[in-house]
XYZ file of C-alpha atoms in Angstrom:
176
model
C -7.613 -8.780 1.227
C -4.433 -8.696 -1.074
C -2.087 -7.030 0.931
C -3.898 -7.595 4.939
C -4.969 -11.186 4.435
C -4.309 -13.827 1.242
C -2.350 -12.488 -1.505
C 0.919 -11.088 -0.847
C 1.720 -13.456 1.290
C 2.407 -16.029 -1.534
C 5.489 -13.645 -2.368
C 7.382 -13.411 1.295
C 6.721 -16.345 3.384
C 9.139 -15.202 6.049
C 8.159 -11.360 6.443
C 4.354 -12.957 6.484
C 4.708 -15.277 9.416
C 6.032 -12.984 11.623
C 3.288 -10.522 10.308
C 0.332 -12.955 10.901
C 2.040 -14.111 14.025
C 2.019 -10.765 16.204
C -1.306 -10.233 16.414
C -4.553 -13.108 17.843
C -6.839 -13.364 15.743
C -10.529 -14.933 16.515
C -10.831 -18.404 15.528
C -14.317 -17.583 14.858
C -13.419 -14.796 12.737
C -9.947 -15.120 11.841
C -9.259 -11.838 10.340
C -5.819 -10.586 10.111
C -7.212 -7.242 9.624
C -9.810 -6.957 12.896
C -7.193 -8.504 14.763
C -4.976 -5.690 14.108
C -7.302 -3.112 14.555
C -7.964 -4.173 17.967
C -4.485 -4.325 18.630
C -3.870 -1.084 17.263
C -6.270 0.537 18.853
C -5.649 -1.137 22.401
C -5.522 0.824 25.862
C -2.465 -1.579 26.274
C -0.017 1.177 24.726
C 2.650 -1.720 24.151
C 0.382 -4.194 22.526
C -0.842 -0.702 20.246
C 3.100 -0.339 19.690
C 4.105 -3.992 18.991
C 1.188 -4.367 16.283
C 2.177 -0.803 14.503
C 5.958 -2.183 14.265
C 4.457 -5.521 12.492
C 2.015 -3.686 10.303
C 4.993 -1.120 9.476
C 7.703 -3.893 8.249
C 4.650 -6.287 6.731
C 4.172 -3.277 4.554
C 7.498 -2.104 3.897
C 9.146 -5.550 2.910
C 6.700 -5.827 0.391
C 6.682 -1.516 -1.001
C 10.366 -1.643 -2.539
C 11.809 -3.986 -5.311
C 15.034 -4.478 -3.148
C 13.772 -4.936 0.498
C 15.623 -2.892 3.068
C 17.447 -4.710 5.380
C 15.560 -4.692 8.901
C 16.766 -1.783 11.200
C 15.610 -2.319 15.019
C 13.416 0.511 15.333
C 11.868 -1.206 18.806
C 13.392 1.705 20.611
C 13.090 4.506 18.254
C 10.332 6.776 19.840
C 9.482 9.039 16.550
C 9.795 5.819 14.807
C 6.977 3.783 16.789
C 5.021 6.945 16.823
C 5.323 7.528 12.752
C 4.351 3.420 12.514
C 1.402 3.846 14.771
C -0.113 6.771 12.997
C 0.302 5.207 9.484
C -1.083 1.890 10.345
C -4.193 3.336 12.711
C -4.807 5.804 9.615
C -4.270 2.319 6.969
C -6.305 0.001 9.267
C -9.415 2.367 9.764
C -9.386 3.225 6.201
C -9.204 -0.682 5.488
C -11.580 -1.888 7.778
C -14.289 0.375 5.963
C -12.919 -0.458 2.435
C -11.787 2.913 1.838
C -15.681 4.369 2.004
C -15.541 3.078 -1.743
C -17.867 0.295 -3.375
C -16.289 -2.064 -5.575
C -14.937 -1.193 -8.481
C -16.230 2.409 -7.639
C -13.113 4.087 -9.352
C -13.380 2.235 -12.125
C -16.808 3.325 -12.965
C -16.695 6.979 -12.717
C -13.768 7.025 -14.432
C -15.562 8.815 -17.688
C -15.886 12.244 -14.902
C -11.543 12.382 -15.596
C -11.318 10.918 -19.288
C -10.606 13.914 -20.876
C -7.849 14.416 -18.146
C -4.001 13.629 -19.755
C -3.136 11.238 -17.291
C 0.294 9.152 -16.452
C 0.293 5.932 -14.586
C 3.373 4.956 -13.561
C 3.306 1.473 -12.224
C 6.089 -1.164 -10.724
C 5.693 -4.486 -12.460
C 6.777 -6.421 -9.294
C 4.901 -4.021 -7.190
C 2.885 -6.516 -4.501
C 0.815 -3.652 -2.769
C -1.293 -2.738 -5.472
C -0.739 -5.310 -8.602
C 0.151 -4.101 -11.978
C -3.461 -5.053 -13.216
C -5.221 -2.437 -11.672
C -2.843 -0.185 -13.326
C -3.836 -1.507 -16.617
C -7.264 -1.806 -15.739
C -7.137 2.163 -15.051
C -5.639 2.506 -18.079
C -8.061 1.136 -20.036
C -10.978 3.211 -18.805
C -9.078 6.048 -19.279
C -8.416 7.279 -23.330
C -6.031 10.314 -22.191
C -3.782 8.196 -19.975
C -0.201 6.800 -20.783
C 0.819 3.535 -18.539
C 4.564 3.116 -17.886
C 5.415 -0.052 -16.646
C 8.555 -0.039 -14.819
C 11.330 -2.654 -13.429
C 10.272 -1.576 -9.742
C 8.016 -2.048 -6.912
C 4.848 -0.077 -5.249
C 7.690 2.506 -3.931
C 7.912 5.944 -5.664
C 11.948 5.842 -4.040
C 12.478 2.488 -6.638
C 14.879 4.493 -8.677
C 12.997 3.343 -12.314
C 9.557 4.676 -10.857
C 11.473 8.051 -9.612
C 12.876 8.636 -13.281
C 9.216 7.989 -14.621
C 7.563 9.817 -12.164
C 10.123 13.088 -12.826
C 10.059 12.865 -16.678
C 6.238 12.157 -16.442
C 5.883 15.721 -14.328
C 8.511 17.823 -16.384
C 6.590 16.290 -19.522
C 3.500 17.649 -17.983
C 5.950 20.813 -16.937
C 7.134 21.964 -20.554
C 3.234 21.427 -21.528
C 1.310 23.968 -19.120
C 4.971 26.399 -19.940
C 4.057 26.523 -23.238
């Protein structure tokens, strides 16, 4: 609902119209997210194409702190074939809520607790919010949150530093 339909929106008006725009969605049911998985998973291989590309940049505007300027990837085959894949794979997995009740991670987290654990999080990340990070955190007593001037991308170069110190840490641990 965050990222699909009501919440990220708020945070790039632009990048959402045209996102909400290339798809129809039932006025009975208005769903951003049914309307693209009909679209995605039309016999009309354009309309399939056109809904991937839209899916694709509505995701990547919001993944990096510093959007990437658009690149017309319209005509790039491998391109439109990566952007289908990813959002058929995304939509299916979002249209059945990722086969997870609510807050399922969250309560099972005492199975990992004893697990040393680093979260490294973007504070301006818009795909998944930096309270969920913290909220993970919480529930888990062997974990270290590192909150970093960066987005949901692991390619934001403050969340690539953590990420590589966090592994060498864990590195020069299982070494010893």
């Amino acid at each position: 609902d965050w990222l699909f339909e009501n919440g990220a929106k708020k945070f790039n008006l632009q990048g959402w119209l045209k996102y909400s725009s290339s798809v129809k969605t039932d006025p009975s049911y208005p769903s951003l997210l049914l309307a693209y998985n009909k679209a995605l998973f039309s016999e009309d291989e354009k309309t399939a194409q056109n809904a991937a590309l839209a899916w694709s940049q509505w995701e990547s505007n919001l993944c990096t702190l510093q959007p990437k300027e658009e690149k017309n990837t319209t005509t790039n085959d491998e391109h439109i074939k990566s952007a289908l894949e990813i959002a058929r794979i995304e939509n299916h997995f979002f249209m059945h809520s990722s086969w997870l009740k609510n807050n399922e991670i969250l309560d099972n987290t005492d199975i990992i607790k004893h697990i040393p654990t680093t979260i490294v999080q973007g504070k301006y990340d818009l795909v998944c919010t930096p309270d969920t990070a913290y909220e993970l955190h919480k529930k888990l007593p062997n974990s270290k949150l590192i909150l970093t001037v960066a987005g949901h991308s692991p390619y934001d170069q403050e969340n690539l530093n953590a990420l590589i110190c966090a592994l060498d840490e864990y590195k020069s641990v299982t070494t010893k």
